[in-house]
mmCIF file of C-alpha atoms in Angstrom:
data_model
loop_
_atom_site.group_PDB
_atom_site.id
_atom_site.type_symbol
_atom_site.label_atom_id
_atom_site.label_comp_id
_atom_site.label_asym_id
_atom_site.label_seq_id
_atom_site.Cartn_x
_atom_site.Cartn_y
_atom_site.Cartn_z
ATOM 1 C CA UNK A 1 31.371 26.400 1.233
ATOM 2 C CA UNK A 2 28.249 28.734 0.844
ATOM 3 C CA UNK A 3 26.856 30.556 3.897
ATOM 4 C CA UNK A 4 23.381 29.195 4.725
ATOM 5 C CA UNK A 5 20.698 30.982 6.089
ATOM 6 C CA UNK A 6 18.936 29.274 9.131
ATOM 7 C CA UNK A 7 15.987 26.900 8.533
ATOM 8 C CA UNK A 8 13.675 29.096 10.819
ATOM 9 C CA UNK A 9 13.892 32.346 12.733
ATOM 10 C CA UNK A 10 16.268 32.185 15.481
ATOM 11 C CA UNK A 11 17.754 29.113 14.161
ATOM 12 C CA UNK A 12 21.660 29.359 14.238
ATOM 13 C CA UNK A 13 23.601 28.733 11.286
ATOM 14 C CA UNK A 14 25.436 25.159 11.353
ATOM 15 C CA UNK A 15 28.393 24.527 9.716
ATOM 16 C CA UNK A 16 28.988 22.162 6.846
ATOM 17 C CA UNK A 17 32.461 20.342 6.856
ATOM 18 C CA UNK A 18 33.539 17.719 4.696
ATOM 19 C CA UNK A 19 34.644 15.212 7.200
ATOM 20 C CA UNK A 20 34.060 11.670 7.546
ATOM 21 C CA UNK A 21 31.879 10.533 10.136
ATOM 22 C CA UNK A 22 34.013 9.249 13.358
ATOM 23 C CA UNK A 23 31.340 7.556 15.046
ATOM 24 C CA UNK A 24 29.254 4.464 13.767
ATOM 25 C CA UNK A 25 25.355 4.380 14.100
ATOM 26 C CA UNK A 26 25.944 0.945 15.347
ATOM 27 C CA UNK A 27 27.963 2.070 18.542
ATOM 28 C CA UNK A 28 25.506 4.288 19.709
ATOM 29 C CA UNK A 29 22.599 2.480 18.878
ATOM 30 C CA UNK A 30 20.986 5.235 16.791
ATOM 31 C CA UNK A 31 18.302 5.129 14.135
ATOM 32 C CA UNK A 32 18.593 7.023 10.741
ATOM 33 C CA UNK A 33 14.647 7.795 11.048
ATOM 34 C CA UNK A 34 12.917 8.528 7.492
ATOM 35 C CA UNK A 35 13.855 10.840 5.109
ATOM 36 C CA UNK A 36 10.689 12.595 4.016
ATOM 37 C CA UNK A 37 10.163 14.918 1.152
ATOM 38 C CA UNK A 38 13.590 15.933 0.416
ATOM 39 C CA UNK A 39 13.907 18.778 -2.053
ATOM 40 C CA UNK A 40 15.692 17.922 -5.278
ATOM 41 C CA UNK A 41 16.697 20.065 -8.372
ATOM 42 C CA UNK A 42 18.808 17.581 -10.450
ATOM 43 C CA UNK A 43 21.865 15.603 -10.315
ATOM 44 C CA UNK A 44 23.826 16.110 -7.088
ATOM 45 C CA UNK A 45 27.116 17.913 -7.619
ATOM 46 C CA UNK A 46 28.977 16.417 -5.118
ATOM 47 C CA UNK A 47 31.371 13.619 -6.261
ATOM 48 C CA UNK A 48 30.105 10.582 -5.260
ATOM 49 C CA UNK A 49 31.887 9.072 -2.196
ATOM 50 C CA UNK A 50 32.595 12.585 -0.700
ATOM 51 C CA UNK A 51 31.237 12.961 2.620
ATOM 52 C CA UNK A 52 29.176 15.865 4.003
ATOM 53 C CA UNK A 53 28.309 16.313 7.564
ATOM 54 C CA UNK A 54 26.048 18.605 9.517
ATOM 55 C CA UNK A 55 27.751 19.644 12.910
ATOM 56 C CA UNK A 56 24.635 20.699 15.383
ATOM 57 C CA UNK A 57 25.330 23.055 18.254
ATOM 58 C CA UNK A 58 21.819 23.994 19.116
ATOM 59 C CA UNK A 59 21.227 24.810 22.652
ATOM 60 C CA UNK A 60 17.813 23.212 23.262
ATOM 61 C CA UNK A 61 18.717 19.889 21.331
ATOM 62 C CA UNK A 62 19.590 17.777 24.451
ATOM 63 C CA UNK A 63 22.982 16.205 24.676
ATOM 64 C CA UNK A 64 23.058 12.359 23.621
ATOM 65 C CA UNK A 65 24.542 9.690 25.433
ATOM 66 C CA UNK A 66 25.823 6.582 23.562
ATOM 67 C CA UNK A 67 22.439 4.493 24.472
ATOM 68 C CA UNK A 68 19.922 7.301 23.614
ATOM 69 C CA UNK A 69 17.676 7.081 20.780
ATOM 70 C CA UNK A 70 18.442 9.568 17.835
ATOM 71 C CA UNK A 71 16.538 10.148 14.977
ATOM 72 C CA UNK A 72 17.270 12.479 11.972
ATOM 73 C CA UNK A 73 14.967 13.100 8.637
ATOM 74 C CA UNK A 74 14.881 15.586 5.992
ATOM 75 C CA UNK A 75 12.493 17.715 4.517
ATOM 76 C CA UNK A 76 12.477 20.535 1.440
ATOM 77 C CA UNK A 77 13.201 24.084 2.358
ATOM 78 C CA UNK A 78 9.780 25.554 1.308
ATOM 79 C CA UNK A 79 10.047 27.822 -1.705
ATOM 80 C CA UNK A 80 8.568 31.465 -1.509
ATOM 81 C CA UNK A 81 10.121 32.041 1.872
ATOM 82 C CA UNK A 82 13.246 34.480 1.960
ATOM 83 C CA UNK A 83 15.485 32.044 4.092
ATOM 84 C CA UNK A 84 14.777 29.304 1.164
ATOM 85 C CA UNK A 85 14.912 31.293 -1.651
ATOM 86 C CA UNK A 86 18.412 32.630 -0.517
ATOM 87 C CA UNK A 87 19.316 29.081 0.385
ATOM 88 C CA UNK A 88 18.472 28.087 -3.159
ATOM 89 C CA UNK A 89 20.463 30.928 -4.618
ATOM 90 C CA UNK A 90 23.549 29.890 -2.668
ATOM 91 C CA UNK A 91 23.264 26.168 -3.934
ATOM 92 C CA UNK A 92 22.949 27.097 -7.586
ATOM 93 C CA UNK A 93 25.909 29.378 -7.085
ATOM 94 C CA UNK A 94 27.827 26.703 -5.365
ATOM 95 C CA UNK A 95 27.202 24.377 -8.167
ATOM 96 C CA UNK A 96 27.408 26.732 -10.908
ATOM 97 C CA UNK A 97 24.829 25.246 -12.945
ATOM 98 C CA UNK A 98 20.882 25.920 -12.343
ATOM 99 C CA UNK A 99 20.105 22.546 -13.961
ATOM 100 C CA UNK A 100 22.194 20.404 -11.541
ATOM 101 C CA UNK A 101 22.547 21.404 -7.928
ATOM 102 C CA UNK A 102 22.056 20.196 -4.463
ATOM 103 C CA UNK A 103 18.805 22.066 -3.447
ATOM 104 C CA UNK A 104 18.354 23.255 -0.132
ATOM 105 C CA UNK A 105 17.069 20.902 2.473
ATOM 106 C CA UNK A 106 16.111 21.169 6.060
ATOM 107 C CA UNK A 107 17.476 18.704 8.632
ATOM 108 C CA UNK A 108 15.467 17.654 11.539
ATOM 109 C CA UNK A 109 16.765 15.869 14.849
ATOM 110 C CA UNK A 110 14.618 14.364 17.849
ATOM 111 C CA UNK A 111 16.423 12.579 20.671
ATOM 112 C CA UNK A 112 14.301 9.584 22.709
ATOM 113 C CA UNK A 113 11.053 10.226 20.825
ATOM 114 C CA UNK A 114 11.084 13.968 21.886
ATOM 115 C CA UNK A 115 9.882 16.712 19.463
ATOM 116 C CA UNK A 116 11.256 16.987 16.047
ATOM 117 C CA UNK A 117 13.493 19.929 15.889
ATOM 118 C CA UNK A 118 14.779 21.694 12.800
ATOM 119 C CA UNK A 119 18.284 22.366 12.898
ATOM 120 C CA UNK A 120 19.920 23.844 9.882
ATOM 121 C CA UNK A 121 19.468 24.180 6.139
ATOM 122 C CA UNK A 122 22.324 22.734 3.825
ATOM 123 C CA UNK A 123 22.716 21.947 0.132
ATOM 124 C CA UNK A 124 21.262 18.545 -0.444
ATOM 125 C CA UNK A 125 21.087 16.070 2.201
ATOM 126 C CA UNK A 126 24.086 15.540 4.526
ATOM 127 C CA UNK A 127 25.440 12.185 4.858
ATOM 128 C CA UNK A 128 25.518 12.334 8.836
ATOM 129 C CA UNK A 129 24.588 14.703 11.464
ATOM 130 C CA UNK A 130 26.533 15.276 14.559
ATOM 131 C CA UNK A 131 25.050 16.613 17.670
ATOM 132 C CA UNK A 132 26.909 17.223 21.187
ATOM 133 C CA UNK A 133 27.240 14.362 23.664
ATOM 134 C CA UNK A 134 25.624 14.259 27.056
ATOM 135 C CA UNK A 135 28.309 15.340 29.855
ATOM 136 C CA UNK A 136 31.508 13.336 29.855
ATOM 137 C CA UNK A 137 30.161 11.719 26.488
ATOM 138 C CA UNK A 138 31.638 12.229 22.840
ATOM 139 C CA UNK A 139 29.659 13.917 20.139
ATOM 140 C CA UNK A 140 27.193 11.665 18.422
ATOM 141 C CA UNK A 141 27.325 11.063 14.967
ATOM 142 C CA UNK A 142 24.188 10.051 12.959
ATOM 143 C CA UNK A 143 24.740 8.316 9.455
ATOM 144 C CA UNK A 144 21.547 8.791 7.537
ATOM 145 C CA UNK A 145 20.460 7.267 4.171
ATOM 146 C CA UNK A 146 19.709 9.640 1.213
ATOM 147 C CA UNK A 147 16.141 10.163 0.572
ATOM 148 C CA UNK A 148 15.002 7.743 -2.541
ATOM 149 C CA UNK A 149 14.783 9.742 -6.015
ATOM 150 C CA UNK A 150 13.046 8.662 -8.818
ATOM 151 C CA UNK A 151 14.453 7.261 -12.092
ATOM 152 C CA UNK A 152 14.029 9.219 -15.448
ATOM 153 C CA UNK A 153 11.997 6.132 -16.543
ATOM 154 C CA UNK A 154 9.518 6.704 -13.429
ATOM 155 C CA UNK A 155 9.160 10.200 -14.133
ATOM 156 C CA UNK A 156 8.123 9.445 -17.943
ATOM 157 C CA UNK A 157 5.776 6.941 -16.557
ATOM 158 C CA UNK A 158 4.133 9.291 -14.505
ATOM 159 C CA UNK A 159 3.548 11.826 -17.360
ATOM 160 C CA UNK A 160 1.946 9.165 -19.358
ATOM 161 C CA UNK A 161 -0.402 8.392 -16.590
ATOM 162 C CA UNK A 162 -1.572 12.047 -16.124
ATOM 163 C CA UNK A 163 -5.227 12.674 -16.560
ATOM 164 C CA UNK A 164 -5.288 13.951 -20.124
ATOM 165 C CA UNK A 165 -8.230 15.528 -22.000
ATOM 166 C CA UNK A 166 -9.377 13.929 -25.210
ATOM 167 C CA UNK A 167 -9.566 15.839 -28.408
ATOM 168 C CA UNK A 168 -12.615 15.756 -30.860
ATOM 169 C CA UNK A 169 -13.073 16.720 -34.623
ATOM 170 C CA UNK A 170 -14.500 19.951 -35.933
ATOM 171 C CA UNK A 171 -15.420 20.055 -39.520
ATOM 172 C CA UNK A 172 -16.379 22.617 -42.008
ATOM 173 C CA UNK A 173 -18.597 22.794 -43.595
ATOM 174 C CA UNK A 174 -20.539 23.536 -39.966
ATOM 175 C CA UNK A 175 -23.202 21.117 -38.819
ATOM 176 C CA UNK A 176 -21.367 17.996 -39.401
ATOM 177 C CA UNK A 177 -22.657 17.669 -42.703
ATOM 178 C CA UNK A 178 -20.570 17.968 -45.973
ATOM 179 C CA UNK A 179 -20.696 17.501 -49.639
ATOM 180 C CA UNK A 180 -19.208 15.017 -51.999
ATOM 181 C CA UNK A 181 -16.183 16.075 -53.969
ATOM 182 C CA UNK A 182 -15.964 19.329 -51.708
ATOM 183 C CA UNK A 183 -12.716 19.755 -49.652
ATOM 184 C CA UNK A 184 -13.973 19.304 -46.109
ATOM 185 C CA UNK A 185 -11.810 21.087 -43.384
ATOM 186 C CA UNK A 186 -10.658 19.349 -40.206
ATOM 187 C CA UNK A 187 -9.440 20.561 -37.057
ATOM 188 C CA UNK A 188 -8.753 19.078 -33.540
ATOM 189 C CA UNK A 189 -10.610 20.570 -30.578
ATOM 190 C CA UNK A 190 -9.957 20.284 -27.045
ATOM 191 C CA UNK A 191 -12.878 20.227 -24.347
ATOM 192 C CA UNK A 192 -13.165 22.770 -21.520
ATOM 193 C CA UNK A 193 -12.783 20.031 -18.842
ATOM 194 C CA UNK A 194 -10.811 18.982 -16.049
ATOM 195 C CA UNK A 195 -8.211 16.975 -18.204
ATOM 196 C CA UNK A 196 -5.161 18.143 -19.320
ATOM 197 C CA UNK A 197 -4.367 19.778 -22.545
ATOM 198 C CA UNK A 198 -1.543 21.383 -24.841
ATOM 199 C CA UNK A 199 -0.146 24.490 -23.200
ATOM 200 C CA UNK A 200 -1.429 23.491 -19.731
ATOM 201 C CA UNK A 201 0.756 22.687 -16.621
ATOM 202 C CA UNK A 202 -0.324 19.606 -14.326
ATOM 203 C CA UNK A 203 -0.875 19.981 -10.573
ATOM 204 C CA UNK A 204 2.248 18.764 -8.785
ATOM 205 C CA UNK A 205 2.863 15.041 -8.532
ATOM 206 C CA UNK A 206 4.930 13.432 -5.758
ATOM 207 C CA UNK A 207 7.777 10.826 -7.030
ATOM 208 C CA UNK A 208 9.207 9.381 -3.867
ATOM 209 C CA UNK A 209 11.375 12.308 -2.410
ATOM 210 C CA UNK A 210 10.584 14.647 -5.524
ATOM 211 C CA UNK A 211 7.561 16.910 -6.530
ATOM 212 C CA UNK A 212 7.473 17.371 -10.165
ATOM 213 C CA UNK A 213 5.288 19.324 -12.638
ATOM 214 C CA UNK A 214 4.763 18.812 -16.120
ATOM 215 C CA UNK A 215 4.004 20.858 -18.959
ATOM 216 C CA UNK A 216 1.718 19.666 -21.818
ATOM 217 C CA UNK A 217 2.280 20.236 -25.767
ATOM 218 C CA UNK A 218 1.095 18.244 -28.672
ATOM 219 C CA UNK A 219 3.499 16.164 -30.543
ATOM 220 C CA UNK A 220 1.154 15.441 -33.550
ATOM 221 C CA UNK A 221 -2.305 14.295 -34.634
ATOM 222 C CA UNK A 222 -3.892 11.746 -37.254
ATOM 223 C CA UNK A 223 -7.284 12.391 -38.475
ATOM 224 C CA UNK A 224 -9.562 9.057 -39.171
ATOM 225 C CA UNK A 225 -11.734 10.210 -42.065
ATOM 226 C CA UNK A 226 -14.268 7.421 -41.810
ATOM 227 C CA UNK A 227 -14.206 6.355 -45.177
ATOM 228 C CA UNK A 228 -10.991 3.706 -44.527
ATOM 229 C CA UNK A 229 -8.689 6.712 -44.870
ATOM 230 C CA UNK A 230 -6.563 8.622 -42.496
ATOM 231 C CA UNK A 231 -4.156 11.252 -42.606
ATOM 232 C CA UNK A 232 -0.505 10.974 -41.854
ATOM 233 C CA UNK A 233 0.800 11.930 -38.559
ATOM 234 C CA UNK A 234 1.250 15.567 -38.511
ATOM 235 C CA UNK A 235 2.025 18.330 -36.217
ATOM 236 C CA UNK A 236 -1.052 20.411 -37.557
ATOM 237 C CA UNK A 237 -4.053 21.128 -35.231
ATOM 238 C CA UNK A 238 -5.739 21.712 -38.745
ATOM 239 C CA UNK A 239 -8.186 24.460 -38.913
ATOM 240 C CA UNK A 240 -11.218 26.168 -40.772
ATOM 241 C CA UNK A 241 -11.713 27.454 -44.529
ATOM 242 C CA UNK A 242 -9.763 28.888 -45.955
ATOM 243 C CA UNK A 243 -6.517 28.616 -44.138
ATOM 244 C CA UNK A 244 -6.603 25.341 -42.515
ATOM 245 C CA UNK A 245 -4.359 22.544 -43.648
ATOM 246 C CA UNK A 246 -5.970 19.448 -42.931
ATOM 247 C CA UNK A 247 -8.573 18.587 -45.482
ATOM 248 C CA UNK A 248 -10.251 15.760 -47.248
ATOM 249 C CA UNK A 249 -12.326 15.114 -50.055
ATOM 250 C CA UNK A 250 -15.328 12.247 -50.169
ATOM 251 C CA UNK A 251 -16.070 10.568 -53.059
ATOM 252 C CA UNK A 252 -19.048 8.624 -51.747
ATOM 253 C CA UNK A 253 -22.052 9.618 -49.482
ATOM 254 C CA UNK A 254 -23.267 7.860 -46.429
ATOM 255 C CA UNK A 255 -22.441 8.414 -42.491
ATOM 256 C CA UNK A 256 -18.881 8.735 -41.729
ATOM 257 C CA UNK A 257 -17.351 7.844 -38.221
ATOM 258 C CA UNK A 258 -14.844 10.729 -37.843
ATOM 259 C CA UNK A 259 -12.036 11.355 -35.229
ATOM 260 C CA UNK A 260 -8.640 12.444 -34.356
ATOM 261 C CA UNK A 261 -5.883 10.682 -32.613
ATOM 262 C CA UNK A 262 -3.283 12.743 -30.637
ATOM 263 C CA UNK A 263 0.046 12.025 -28.908
ATOM 264 C CA UNK A 264 1.560 14.213 -26.457
ATOM 265 C CA UNK A 265 4.747 15.080 -25.035
ATOM 266 C CA UNK A 266 6.047 17.883 -22.853
ATOM 267 C CA UNK A 267 8.816 19.255 -20.153
ATOM 268 C CA UNK A 268 8.794 18.433 -16.640
ATOM 269 C CA UNK A 269 10.515 20.192 -13.760
ATOM 270 C CA UNK A 270 11.504 19.357 -10.111
ATOM 271 C CA UNK A 271 10.589 21.466 -7.343
ATOM 272 C CA UNK A 272 10.269 24.516 -9.448
ATOM 273 C CA UNK A 273 13.569 24.129 -11.072
ATOM 274 C CA UNK A 274 14.417 24.584 -14.776
ATOM 275 C CA UNK A 275 11.927 22.947 -17.569
ATOM 276 C CA UNK A 276 13.569 19.829 -19.010
ATOM 277 C CA UNK A 277 12.414 17.706 -22.051
ATOM 278 C CA UNK A 278 10.403 14.584 -21.039
ATOM 279 C CA UNK A 279 11.571 12.637 -24.158
ATOM 280 C CA UNK A 280 8.744 10.593 -24.167
ATOM 281 C CA UNK A 281 4.908 10.436 -25.889
ATOM 282 C CA UNK A 282 1.551 9.815 -24.437
ATOM 283 C CA UNK A 283 -0.318 8.290 -26.933
ATOM 284 C CA UNK A 284 -4.095 9.062 -25.953
ATOM 285 C CA UNK A 285 -6.639 6.222 -26.289
ATOM 286 C CA UNK A 286 -10.342 6.079 -27.093
ATOM 287 C CA UNK A 287 -10.634 9.511 -28.596
ATOM 288 C CA UNK A 288 -14.355 10.358 -29.102
ATOM 289 C CA UNK A 289 -16.135 9.537 -32.533
ATOM 290 C CA UNK A 290 -18.351 11.971 -34.341
ATOM 291 C CA UNK A 291 -20.816 11.030 -37.270
ATOM 292 C CA UNK A 292 -19.876 13.252 -40.268
ATOM 293 C CA UNK A 293 -23.080 12.827 -43.047
ATOM 294 C CA UNK A 294 -21.773 13.149 -46.547
ATOM 295 C CA UNK A 295 -24.395 14.255 -48.928
ATOM 296 C CA UNK A 296 -25.048 14.937 -52.906
ATOM 297 C CA UNK A 297 -26.243 18.106 -52.370
ATOM 298 C CA UNK A 298 -24.434 21.265 -52.517
ATOM 299 C CA UNK A 299 -23.176 23.060 -49.248
ATOM 300 C CA UNK A 300 -21.735 26.387 -49.110
ATOM 301 C CA UNK A 301 -18.897 27.093 -47.008
ATOM 302 C CA UNK A 302 -18.944 29.928 -44.369
ATOM 303 C CA UNK A 303 -16.049 31.287 -42.286
#
C-alpha cells in the first residue's frame, strides 16, 4: 500500500483497505452519484475482482443514518500540484510500470444533498467508500460504479476527427510554371492556420472520463501530377532543387491540376501520461488543387 498525500490542504489521509463492502447500497437507500472526469493513466493494475474501499473518518462529514442519502463522485487529481504529483509518483511506484497504473483520483462525498466534500486521494477509483454512521448506527458503505473509460477504437476515431490542416503543392521552377522535358520538383507544404499538422500536439480531448492528447506525424504522401499520373505513396515530403526527391517530367504542354494527398498518424497520451502509438491513419480529404502551367519554352531552375 502506498501512503498517499491528502487531496486538499488540511484533509487527513484516508486509509485504503482491501476489504469487501459489508453493507449493501440497497440496505441504506444510498445513491452512487456520478463519476465525473476520473483520471486515468492506462490499464488498471489491480486484478479484476479485487475490492478496494476508502474508509473515511473526516470530522466534518456528518455521520450517516441508514435512510440518509449518500452520494459519491470522483474527479482527477489535478496535475501540477504538489499533492497530486506526489500521489502520481506513488501510484506509478505501486504499479511498477509508468504505462499501466491506477492514477491518483479524488473522492468526493455528500450527505442529504449537502456540499460536496473532497475526502481523500487514492490510486484509481475505489469500489466503495465507507463513512462513519450516525450515533448508534453502523458505518455506511457506498458501492460505486467505476467511471466509464473509452475503448481504443474510440480513441482512434477521435484522432481521425481532429481538425487537421491540408497540405498544398509547392513546385520548382517557381511561379507554378514549368517546362516540358524538364524535371519539376514537388514539395508538400502545410499552411499556417489553426489546423493540426505534423509535429504539432492537439488540444486536450475529453473522452468519457479520460483527457486525451494527440501528437501528429505524417505517415505518407501521394503526389498527383495532373497528367493522369501520380507518385506512389511515399514518406517523403519532397523538396526543392537540387536535393528534392519527388520529381516529375512532363511530356505535353498545358494546364495541370496538381495536388498532394496526405495520410497522418501519430501518438496519444492520457492525462499527461506516456505517449503511445495511435496505430491508425487519418486519410485527409479534399486537399487543395493548384494549376501548374507546362510550357515549351526554357525555364531556368533557381534555388
